[in-house]
Short mmCIF file of C-alpha atoms in Angstrom, two decimals:
data_model
loop_
_atom_site.label_atom_id
_atom_site.label_comp_id
_atom_site.label_asym_id
_atom_site.label_seq_id
_atom_site.Cartn_x
_atom_site.Cartn_y
_atom_site.Cartn_z
CA MET A 171 0.00 0.00 0.00
CA ARG A 172 2.75 2.38 0.98
CA ASN A 173 4.79 1.70 -2.16
CA LEU A 174 1.72 2.14 -4.38
CA LEU A 175 0.97 5.54 -2.85
CA LEU A 176 4.53 6.70 -3.27
CA LEU A 177 4.50 5.52 -6.89
CA LEU A 178 1.26 7.42 -7.61
CA VAL A 179 2.56 10.62 -6.02
CA GLY A 180 5.80 10.30 -7.98
CA CYS A 181 3.84 9.87 -11.22
CA PHE A 182 1.71 12.95 -10.49
CA THR A 183 4.78 15.05 -9.75
CA PHE A 184 6.62 13.80 -12.85
CA THR A 185 3.54 14.42 -15.03
CA GLY A 186 3.27 17.96 -13.71
CA GLN A 187 6.92 18.57 -14.56
CA ILE A 188 6.40 17.25 -18.11
CA VAL A 189 3.35 19.50 -18.62
CA ALA A 190 5.23 22.49 -17.29
CA GLN A 191 8.20 21.81 -19.53
CA GLY A 192 6.07 21.11 -22.64
CA SER A 193 3.87 24.18 -22.32
CA THR A 194 6.39 26.55 -23.84
CA ASP A 195 3.84 28.88 -25.45
CA LYS A 196 3.06 31.48 -22.79
CA TRP A 197 -0.11 33.56 -22.96
CA ASN A 198 -0.66 36.63 -20.82
CA LEU A 199 -4.01 38.32 -20.37
CA GLN A 200 -3.31 41.02 -22.95
CA ARG A 201 -2.44 38.45 -25.61
CA CYS A 202 -5.60 36.47 -24.86
CA VAL A 203 -7.77 39.58 -25.17
CA GLU A 204 -6.14 40.71 -28.42
CA TYR A 205 -6.42 37.24 -29.95
CA ALA A 206 -10.08 37.01 -28.99
CA ALA A 207 -10.78 40.44 -30.50
CA LYS A 208 -9.70 39.03 -33.89
CA ASN A 209 -10.96 35.45 -33.65
CA ASN A 210 -13.94 35.29 -31.27
CA ILE A 211 -17.09 34.16 -33.11
CA SER A 212 -19.34 36.75 -31.47
CA VAL A 213 -16.95 39.54 -32.42
CA LYS A 214 -16.82 38.28 -36.02
CA GLN A 215 -20.61 38.18 -36.21
CA ALA A 216 -20.83 41.74 -34.88
CA ASP A 217 -18.28 42.85 -37.47
CA VAL A 218 -20.40 41.35 -40.27
CA GLN A 219 -23.48 43.17 -38.95
CA ALA A 220 -21.52 46.44 -38.89
CA ARG A 221 -20.49 45.93 -42.51
CA LEU A 222 -24.11 45.31 -43.49
CA ALA A 223 -25.14 48.49 -41.66
CA ALA A 224 -22.46 50.44 -43.57
CA LEU A 225 -23.86 49.12 -46.85
CA GLU A 226 -27.32 50.34 -45.80
CA VAL A 227 -25.86 53.81 -45.21
CA GLU A 228 -24.42 53.78 -48.71
CA ARG A 229 -27.76 52.65 -50.15
CA THR A 230 -29.67 55.50 -48.50
CA LYS A 231 -27.11 58.03 -49.79
CA LEU A 232 -27.46 56.78 -53.35
CA SER A 233 -31.26 56.65 -53.15
CA GLN A 234 -31.47 60.46 -53.22
CA TYR A 235 -30.13 60.51 -56.79
CA PRO A 236 -32.37 59.96 -59.84
CA SER A 237 -32.76 56.42 -61.11
CA ALA A 238 -32.30 55.57 -64.78
CA SER A 239 -32.97 52.39 -66.70
CA ALA A 240 -32.73 51.31 -70.32
CA ASN A 241 -34.35 48.37 -72.02
CA THR A 242 -34.73 46.91 -75.46
CA ASN A 243 -36.98 44.20 -76.91
CA LEU A 244 -35.98 42.26 -80.00
CA GLY A 245 -38.14 39.58 -81.55
CA THR A 246 -40.47 38.45 -84.28
CA GLN A 247 -44.29 38.28 -84.36
CA PHE A 248 -46.79 36.20 -86.38
CA GLY A 249 -50.49 36.27 -87.11
CA ARG A 250 -52.74 39.24 -86.50
CA SER A 251 -50.78 41.73 -84.43
CA ILE A 252 -50.03 45.43 -84.15
CA ASP A 253 -47.17 46.92 -86.08
CA PRO A 254 -45.16 48.85 -83.43
CA THR A 255 -44.13 51.48 -85.96
CA THR A 256 -47.68 52.27 -87.24
CA ASN A 257 -49.91 50.97 -84.41
CA LEU A 258 -52.06 49.32 -87.13
CA PHE A 259 -53.16 45.70 -87.24
CA THR A 260 -51.25 43.52 -89.62
CA THR A 261 -51.00 39.85 -90.50
CA THR A 262 -47.49 40.13 -91.88
CA GLN A 263 -44.64 38.45 -90.08
CA LEU A 264 -42.43 41.17 -88.57
CA LEU A 265 -38.98 41.55 -87.07
CA PHE A 266 -39.26 44.27 -84.44
CA GLN A 267 -37.16 46.09 -81.85
CA GLN A 268 -38.17 48.58 -79.14
CA ILE A 269 -35.61 50.79 -77.35
CA ASN A 270 -36.49 52.85 -74.24
CA LEU A 271 -34.65 54.97 -71.69
CA ASN A 272 -36.48 56.10 -68.52
CA VAL A 273 -35.43 58.43 -65.71
CA ASN A 274 -37.22 58.92 -62.36
CA ALA A 275 -36.38 61.33 -59.57
CA THR A 276 -38.07 62.03 -56.24
CA VAL A 277 -38.66 65.76 -55.95
CA PHE A 278 -40.25 65.93 -52.50
CA ASN A 279 -41.46 63.30 -50.06
CA TRP A 280 -41.72 65.17 -46.77
CA GLY A 281 -38.27 64.24 -45.48
CA ALA A 282 -38.58 60.47 -45.95
CA LEU A 283 -35.22 60.14 -47.73
CA LYS A 284 -33.49 62.30 -45.13
CA ALA A 285 -35.01 60.23 -42.35
CA ASP A 286 -33.84 57.03 -44.07
CA ARG A 287 -30.28 58.37 -44.14
CA GLN A 288 -30.46 59.31 -40.47
CA ILE A 289 -31.84 55.91 -39.47
CA ALA A 290 -29.14 54.08 -41.43
CA GLY A 291 -26.42 56.34 -40.03
CA PHE A 292 -27.45 55.84 -36.41
CA ASN A 293 -27.81 52.10 -36.94
CA ALA A 294 -24.32 51.93 -38.48
CA GLN A 295 -22.82 53.81 -35.54
CA ALA A 296 -24.70 51.55 -33.15
CA ALA A 297 -23.34 48.48 -34.96
CA LEU A 298 -19.77 49.76 -34.55
CA ALA A 299 -20.39 50.47 -30.87
CA ASP A 300 -21.89 47.00 -30.57
CA ILE A 301 -18.59 45.50 -31.75
CA GLU A 302 -16.88 47.37 -28.92
CA ARG A 303 -19.54 46.22 -26.47
CA ILE A 304 -19.20 42.57 -27.44
CA THR A 305 -15.41 42.88 -27.38
CA ASN A 306 -15.62 44.27 -23.86
CA ASP A 307 -17.93 41.47 -22.78
CA VAL A 308 -15.56 38.93 -24.28
CA SER A 309 -12.62 40.64 -22.55
CA LEU A 310 -14.36 40.41 -19.19
CA SER A 311 -15.15 36.75 -19.79
CA ILE A 312 -11.56 36.07 -20.79
CA ALA A 313 -10.26 37.90 -17.72
CA THR A 314 -12.54 35.74 -15.55
CA PHE A 315 -11.36 32.53 -17.24
CA PHE A 316 -7.75 33.70 -17.02
CA LEU A 317 -8.13 34.27 -13.29
CA GLN A 318 -9.66 30.82 -12.94
CA VAL A 319 -6.62 29.30 -14.70
CA VAL A 320 -4.28 31.21 -12.40
CA ALA A 321 -6.26 30.14 -9.33
CA ALA A 322 -6.32 26.53 -10.53
CA LYS A 323 -2.59 26.63 -11.05
CA GLN A 324 -2.09 27.93 -7.51
CA GLN A 325 -4.32 25.15 -6.21
CA ILE A 326 -2.02 22.61 -7.85
CA ALA A 327 0.93 24.15 -6.02
CA ILE A 328 -0.96 24.08 -2.73
CA ALA A 329 -1.99 20.45 -3.27
CA GLU A 330 1.61 19.51 -4.10
CA VAL A 331 2.78 21.16 -0.88
CA GLN A 332 0.17 19.22 1.05
CA VAL A 333 1.23 15.96 -0.59
CA GLY A 334 4.87 16.70 0.17
CA GLN A 335 4.07 17.49 3.79
CA THR A 336 2.07 14.29 4.20
CA GLN A 337 4.88 12.28 2.60
CA SER A 338 7.33 13.73 5.12
CA GLN A 339 4.98 12.87 7.97
CA LEU A 340 4.58 9.32 6.61
CA GLY A 341 8.34 8.81 6.37
CA PHE A 342 8.95 10.11 9.89
CA THR A 343 6.04 8.08 11.30
CA ARG A 344 7.15 4.93 9.47
CA LYS A 345 10.59 5.20 11.11
CA ARG A 346 9.04 5.53 14.56
CA VAL A 347 6.73 2.59 13.88
CA GLU A 348 9.71 0.47 12.87
CA ALA A 349 11.47 1.58 16.05
CA GLY A 350 8.43 0.54 18.08
CA ALA A 351 7.69 4.07 19.33
CA LEU A 352 4.29 4.26 17.52
CA PRO A 353 1.67 1.66 16.60
CA GLU A 354 1.11 0.56 12.97
CA LEU A 355 -2.26 2.37 13.08
CA SER A 356 -0.51 5.74 13.07
CA ALA A 357 1.25 4.96 9.80
CA ALA A 358 -1.96 3.60 8.27
CA GLU A 359 -3.83 6.82 9.15
CA ILE A 360 -1.15 8.94 7.50
CA GLU A 361 -1.18 6.69 4.43
CA ALA A 362 -4.95 7.27 4.17
CA GLN A 363 -4.35 11.02 4.46
CA LEU A 364 -1.72 10.78 1.69
CA ALA A 365 -4.28 9.04 -0.52
CA ARG A 366 -6.79 11.85 0.09
CA ASP A 367 -4.14 14.50 -0.58
CA SER A 368 -3.13 12.71 -3.80
CA THR A 369 -6.78 12.69 -4.89
CA SER A 370 -6.95 16.43 -4.19
CA LEU A 371 -3.85 16.92 -6.36
CA VAL A 372 -5.46 14.97 -9.21
CA SER A 373 -8.64 17.04 -8.88
CA ALA A 374 -6.63 20.26 -8.86
CA LYS A 375 -4.86 19.28 -12.09
CA ALA A 376 -8.16 18.28 -13.69
CA SER A 377 -9.66 21.64 -12.66
CA PHE A 378 -6.66 23.38 -14.18
CA GLN A 379 -7.08 21.57 -17.49
CA GLN A 380 -10.81 22.36 -17.50
CA ALA A 381 -10.08 26.03 -16.85
CA VAL A 382 -7.56 26.03 -19.73
CA ILE A 383 -10.16 24.47 -22.06
CA GLN A 384 -12.70 27.15 -21.11
CA LEU A 385 -10.14 29.90 -21.73
CA LYS A 386 -9.18 28.43 -25.11
CA ALA A 387 -12.84 28.22 -26.10
CA ALA A 388 -13.41 31.84 -25.08
CA ILE A 389 -10.59 33.08 -27.33
CA ASN A 390 -11.46 30.56 -30.09
CA LEU A 391 -8.07 28.86 -29.92
CA ASP A 392 -7.51 25.34 -31.24
CA MET A 393 -7.57 22.89 -28.37
CA SER A 394 -4.45 21.13 -29.64
CA VAL A 395 -2.29 24.25 -29.41
CA SER A 396 0.33 24.24 -26.67
CA PHE A 397 -0.91 26.67 -24.05
CA ASP A 398 0.15 27.95 -20.64
CA VAL A 399 -0.69 31.17 -18.84
CA GLU A 400 2.00 33.67 -18.05
CA ILE A 401 1.53 34.86 -14.50
CA PRO A 402 2.91 38.40 -14.20
CA ALA A 403 4.92 39.58 -11.24
CA VAL A 404 2.32 41.00 -8.89
CA ASP A 405 4.65 43.74 -7.67
CA ASN A 406 4.90 45.15 -11.22
CA ILE A 407 1.14 45.47 -11.76
CA PRO A 408 0.02 49.10 -11.28
CA LEU A 409 -3.13 49.46 -9.18
CA GLN A 410 -5.23 52.43 -8.24
CA PRO A 411 -6.15 52.68 -4.56
CA LEU A 412 -9.60 51.33 -3.85
CA GLY A 413 -10.50 54.64 -2.23
CA GLU A 414 -10.15 56.39 -5.61
CA LEU A 415 -12.62 53.99 -7.23
CA ASP A 416 -15.86 55.19 -5.71
CA PRO A 417 -18.76 53.28 -7.33
CA ALA A 418 -20.98 56.37 -7.71
CA PHE A 419 -18.16 58.23 -9.46
CA LEU A 420 -17.36 55.22 -11.66
CA TYR A 421 -21.02 54.90 -12.62
CA GLN A 422 -21.16 58.48 -13.88
CA LEU A 423 -17.99 57.93 -15.90
CA ALA A 424 -19.23 54.61 -17.28
CA LEU A 425 -22.46 56.20 -18.51
CA ASN A 426 -20.34 58.15 -20.99
CA ASN A 427 -17.60 55.66 -21.89
CA GLN A 428 -19.25 52.24 -21.93
CA PRO A 429 -20.25 51.05 -25.43
CA ALA A 430 -23.51 49.50 -24.20
CA GLN A 431 -24.71 52.98 -23.25
CA LYS A 432 -23.54 54.36 -26.60
CA VAL A 433 -25.50 51.65 -28.36
CA GLY A 434 -28.60 52.54 -26.34
CA ASP A 435 -28.31 56.26 -27.17
CA LEU A 436 -27.86 55.55 -30.89
CA ARG A 437 -30.84 53.17 -30.92
CA ILE A 438 -32.96 55.91 -29.38
CA LYS A 439 -31.85 58.40 -32.05
CA SER A 440 -32.61 55.83 -34.74
CA ALA A 441 -36.09 55.29 -33.27
CA GLU A 442 -36.70 59.06 -33.22
CA ALA A 443 -35.73 59.29 -36.90
CA SER A 444 -38.05 56.34 -37.61
CA ILE A 445 -40.96 58.37 -36.23
CA LYS A 446 -40.19 61.12 -38.76
CA ARG A 447 -40.01 58.51 -41.48
CA ALA A 448 -43.35 57.01 -40.50
CA ARG A 449 -45.00 60.46 -40.37
CA SER A 450 -44.03 61.17 -43.99
CA ALA A 451 -46.42 58.41 -45.11
CA PHE A 452 -49.34 60.75 -44.33
CA TYR A 453 -48.32 63.28 -47.00
CA PRO A 454 -48.12 63.31 -50.82
CA THR A 455 -44.99 62.35 -52.72
CA ILE A 456 -43.91 64.31 -55.80
CA ALA A 457 -41.67 62.74 -58.39
CA ALA A 458 -40.43 63.73 -61.85
CA PHE A 459 -40.09 61.36 -64.74
CA GLY A 460 -38.76 61.46 -68.27
CA GLY A 461 -38.00 59.09 -71.05
CA MET A 462 -37.15 58.54 -74.68
CA GLY A 463 -37.50 55.65 -77.08
CA SER A 464 -37.96 54.46 -80.61
CA ASN A 465 -39.32 51.50 -82.60
CA PHE A 466 -38.18 49.49 -85.59
CA ALA A 467 -40.10 46.88 -87.61
CA ASN A 468 -39.57 45.14 -90.94
CA ALA A 469 -41.62 42.53 -92.77
CA ALA A 470 -40.13 39.11 -93.33
CA THR A 471 -40.93 39.33 -97.11
CA THR A 472 -40.26 42.01 -99.74
CA ILE A 473 -41.89 42.75 -103.16
CA THR A 474 -39.55 41.96 -106.02
CA GLY A 475 -41.81 42.80 -109.05
CA ALA A 476 -45.31 43.72 -110.41
CA ASN A 477 -47.08 42.65 -113.69
CA VAL A 478 -50.31 44.18 -115.10
CA ILE A 479 -52.37 41.24 -116.32
CA GLY A 480 -55.53 43.18 -117.15
CA THR A 481 -58.16 45.57 -115.80
CA ARG A 482 -61.36 45.27 -113.91
CA PRO A 483 -64.26 47.71 -113.42
CA THR A 484 -64.94 49.47 -110.18
CA SER A 485 -68.07 51.02 -108.77
CA ASN A 486 -66.72 54.52 -109.37
CA PHE A 487 -67.52 56.81 -112.31
CA VAL A 488 -66.09 60.05 -113.69
CA THR A 489 -68.08 62.63 -115.68
CA VAL A 490 -66.57 64.19 -118.77
CA ASN A 491 -68.73 66.60 -120.88
CA ASN A 492 -71.82 65.41 -119.10
CA GLN A 493 -70.94 61.84 -119.99
CA ASN A 494 -70.33 59.22 -117.20
CA TYR A 495 -67.46 56.89 -117.67
CA GLN A 496 -66.81 53.84 -115.45
CA VAL A 497 -63.44 53.69 -113.70
CA PHE A 498 -61.29 50.61 -114.28
CA GLN A 499 -58.38 49.58 -112.13
CA PRO A 500 -55.38 47.53 -113.19
CA ASP A 501 -55.19 43.97 -112.07
CA ILE A 502 -51.60 43.66 -110.80
CA GLN A 503 -49.84 40.48 -109.95
CA LEU A 504 -47.08 41.02 -107.33
CA THR A 505 -44.09 38.79 -106.87
CA SER A 506 -42.26 38.65 -103.51
CA SER A 507 -39.39 36.81 -101.85
CA LYS A 508 -38.41 36.02 -98.29
CA ARG A 509 -35.74 38.22 -96.79
CA ASN A 510 -32.69 36.72 -95.15
CA PHE A 511 -31.69 37.75 -91.65
CA PHE A 512 -29.43 40.58 -92.74
CA GLN A 513 -31.92 42.03 -95.20
CA MET A 514 -34.55 42.22 -92.48
CA TRP A 515 -32.44 44.93 -90.81
CA ASN A 516 -32.61 47.29 -93.79
CA GLY A 517 -33.67 50.77 -92.74
CA TRP A 518 -32.92 50.21 -89.02
CA GLY A 519 -31.24 53.59 -88.46
CA GLY A 520 -33.77 55.55 -90.46
CA GLN A 521 -36.75 54.04 -88.64
CA LEU A 522 -35.21 54.72 -85.22
CA GLU A 523 -34.69 58.33 -86.21
CA GLN A 524 -38.20 58.74 -87.63
CA ASN A 525 -39.90 57.02 -84.65
CA PHE A 526 -37.87 58.78 -81.96
CA ARG A 527 -40.11 60.03 -79.10
CA GLN A 528 -39.63 61.81 -75.76
CA ASN A 529 -41.69 62.38 -72.61
CA PHE A 530 -41.38 64.36 -69.41
CA GLY A 531 -43.71 65.02 -66.52
CA PHE A 532 -44.49 64.91 -62.82
CA ASN A 533 -46.14 62.25 -60.72
CA VAL A 534 -48.01 63.02 -57.50
CA GLN A 535 -49.06 60.23 -55.15
CA ILE A 536 -51.62 61.26 -52.55
CA PRO A 537 -52.41 58.77 -49.77
CA ILE A 538 -56.16 58.65 -49.28
CA PHE A 539 -56.87 55.29 -47.72
CA ASN A 540 -54.35 52.53 -47.15
CA ALA A 541 -56.15 50.32 -44.62
CA GLY A 542 -54.60 52.26 -41.75
CA SER A 543 -51.05 51.13 -42.54
CA ALA A 544 -49.64 54.67 -42.30
CA LYS A 545 -51.28 55.34 -38.94
CA LEU A 546 -50.35 51.95 -37.55
CA GLY A 547 -46.78 52.36 -38.76
CA TYR A 548 -46.59 55.75 -37.03
CA GLU A 549 -47.93 54.34 -33.75
CA ARG A 550 -45.55 51.38 -34.03
CA SER A 551 -42.59 53.73 -34.48
CA LYS A 552 -43.52 55.58 -31.27
CA LEU A 553 -43.70 52.32 -29.36
CA ASN A 554 -40.31 51.31 -30.78
CA LEU A 555 -38.91 54.55 -29.41
CA ARG A 556 -40.36 53.76 -25.99
CA THR A 557 -38.84 50.28 -26.19
CA ALA A 558 -35.41 51.76 -26.99
CA GLN A 559 -35.71 54.16 -24.06
CA ILE A 560 -36.65 51.35 -21.67
CA SER A 561 -33.76 49.22 -22.95
CA ARG A 562 -31.38 52.09 -22.26
CA GLN A 563 -32.76 52.43 -18.73
CA GLN A 564 -32.32 48.70 -18.18
CA ALA A 565 -28.73 48.90 -19.46
CA ASP A 566 -28.02 51.74 -17.03
CA LEU A 567 -29.47 49.79 -14.10
CA THR A 568 -27.45 46.72 -15.04
CA LEU A 569 -24.30 48.81 -15.34
CA GLN A 570 -24.88 50.39 -11.94
CA GLN A 571 -25.52 46.99 -10.36
CA ASN A 572 -22.36 45.55 -11.92
CA ILE A 573 -20.21 48.44 -10.74
CA TYR A 574 -21.48 48.32 -7.16
CA GLN A 575 -21.16 44.53 -7.11
CA ALA A 576 -17.60 44.81 -8.44
CA HIS A 577 -16.78 47.35 -5.72
CA THR A 578 -18.22 45.08 -3.04
CA ASN A 579 -16.22 42.13 -4.39
CA ALA A 580 -13.07 44.26 -4.41
CA MET A 581 -13.59 45.21 -0.75
CA ALA A 582 -14.06 41.54 0.18
CA ALA A 583 -10.97 40.59 -1.86
CA ILE A 584 -8.75 43.13 -0.14
CA GLN A 585 -9.98 41.90 3.23
CA ARG A 586 -9.11 38.33 2.28
CA PHE A 587 -5.73 39.52 1.08
CA HIS A 588 -5.04 41.31 4.38
CA ALA A 589 -6.16 38.24 6.27
CA SER A 590 -3.78 36.07 4.26
CA ASP A 591 -1.04 38.61 5.03
CA LYS A 592 -1.61 37.98 8.71
CA SER A 593 -1.65 34.23 8.07
CA VAL A 594 1.74 34.47 6.34
CA GLU A 595 3.06 36.58 9.20
CA ALA A 596 1.90 34.04 11.77
CA SER A 597 3.25 31.11 9.73
CA GLN A 598 6.58 32.92 9.39
CA LYS A 599 6.84 33.34 13.13
CA ALA A 600 5.94 29.69 13.70
CA TYR A 601 8.58 28.62 11.21
CA ASP A 602 11.20 30.88 12.78
CA TYR A 603 10.47 29.40 16.22
CA ALA A 604 10.53 25.85 14.82
CA ARG A 605 13.86 26.50 13.10
CA LYS A 606 15.40 27.87 16.29
CA ARG A 607 14.10 24.91 18.31
CA PHE A 608 15.44 22.53 15.68
CA GLU A 609 18.84 24.21 15.71
CA ALA A 610 18.82 23.97 19.51
CA GLY A 611 17.97 20.27 19.36
CA LEU A 612 14.56 20.76 21.01
CA SER A 613 12.40 19.57 18.07
CA ASN A 614 12.59 17.02 15.32
CA THR A 615 12.86 17.37 11.54
CA LEU A 616 9.18 16.67 11.01
CA ASP A 617 8.14 19.72 13.04
CA LEU A 618 10.52 21.90 11.03
CA ILE A 619 9.30 20.55 7.67
CA THR A 620 5.65 20.87 8.73
CA ASN A 621 6.08 24.54 9.68
CA GLN A 622 8.04 25.19 6.52
CA ASN A 623 5.28 23.66 4.38
CA ASN A 624 2.64 25.62 6.31
CA LEU A 625 4.53 28.81 5.55
CA LEU A 626 4.75 27.93 1.83
CA ARG A 627 1.06 27.11 1.67
CA ALA A 628 0.17 30.38 3.41
CA LYS A 629 2.27 32.29 0.88
CA LEU A 630 0.55 30.51 -2.02
CA ASP A 631 -2.84 31.33 -0.50
CA ARG A 632 -1.80 34.96 -0.18
CA LEU A 633 -0.63 35.03 -3.79
CA ASN A 634 -3.96 33.59 -4.91
CA ASN A 635 -5.88 36.17 -2.87
CA GLN A 636 -3.62 38.89 -4.22
CA PHE A 637 -4.41 37.95 -7.82
CA ASP A 638 -8.11 37.93 -6.98
CA TYR A 639 -7.80 41.39 -5.43
CA ILE A 640 -5.85 42.68 -8.46
CA PHE A 641 -8.52 41.36 -10.81
CA ARG A 642 -11.28 43.06 -8.81
CA ILE A 643 -9.41 46.37 -8.94
CA LYS A 644 -8.75 45.97 -12.67
CA LEU A 645 -12.46 45.37 -13.18
CA LEU A 646 -13.22 48.70 -11.51
CA GLU A 647 -10.55 50.36 -13.66
CA PHE A 648 -12.31 48.84 -16.68
CA TYR A 649 -15.52 50.64 -15.78
CA LYS A 650 -13.44 53.78 -15.50
CA GLY A 651 -12.59 53.35 -19.17
CA GLN A 652 -9.04 52.00 -18.85
CA GLY A 653 -9.66 48.56 -20.37
CA ILE A 654 -8.65 45.14 -19.04
CA LYS A 655 -4.91 44.55 -18.68
CA LEU A 656 -2.39 43.38 -16.10
#
């Protein structure tokens, strides 16, 4: 049993050394945040939405210019149809072409186009601010996960100290058992404690790996990439005194520098412009239009000759010297041939010139009854404004709650840090006394090692509490507008 426990502890320690040596790629908090800003899925989605909003701005700018379109129809027609060049019915097969150019321009629509540009502009600015908001949210999440990795790493160190201390106690107790000074039960109890401490070490390492996985997922990093956090020297991290981070003062600053509040303000402005846009539906719209076009048509057959084969009487008469004479008309036999494709285009330019036409005018659309859509749209726009205002109020309340909660957490963290300071001070005194007693021959090695391990564990606890305190202060500095960095 004893040998198995020692083998397991040795394996855990050796594995930890291998992991520490293999994890050569160090990531600090700033690197994690910057990587996430470029690769996080939520940030990428927000960037796409901002690009779409920018395209909408461009569309509304271009919509104020006149629109122009050209079209042409080319084909052939059979049977009884209308000749496009004469507007007369014909049964002749025709090759035809129609060419048209049309221009339309909005002259006045009661500010609808201007309101569209304002709405699109505010929405585009809100989309950009939303990228910043999501990036900040991701940064806070990453900072939280980073702190969890640091804390998990400290827990591994604490568990290793505990295992080492229990091993020392087991070795000392085993010697006394072999000397007959203690019963075998004492060694068995310490072996059981070593098993529990070893289990705690395994759990601590598993928690560390889980925290690393969560941090990798937050920054969208491949799970197979070598990864280890770089813990900065705590003495080199600048911190503002907690007394200078009053929550009421921070809240007033955050109202002006936090992107969530900027998004809320821009959404309100967009909703106000939407009301103007909806109101324009009650009034007439004036537009100008103009166009030009021409037609071409040619029969599929052409006359190649004419022969007079006789005459025939008509019902008409002419009077000459009081004498009526019947009118005869010639009986003509026409010969024709089918045109080829190129011959059917004869006279194309001349016909287009002769049939050229133009038009210009104004169009006025007056809303009389539209099933209440204009009124309902106007009422809906006012409710959307109210919704945007309520959302901004909710964002302000959430921000205030977060700031005050962060300040409360910072106060608790500094108290824990001061308490751990006292614990280190007490452990240092105990170790100093144990060392002097050991040097004087009044205590054994186990007492000295136990006090030494207690001192190391107290220092690790203080370091963990110090990182927690630093994170809480950095969170308050974030609300002050200084970002998240160590």
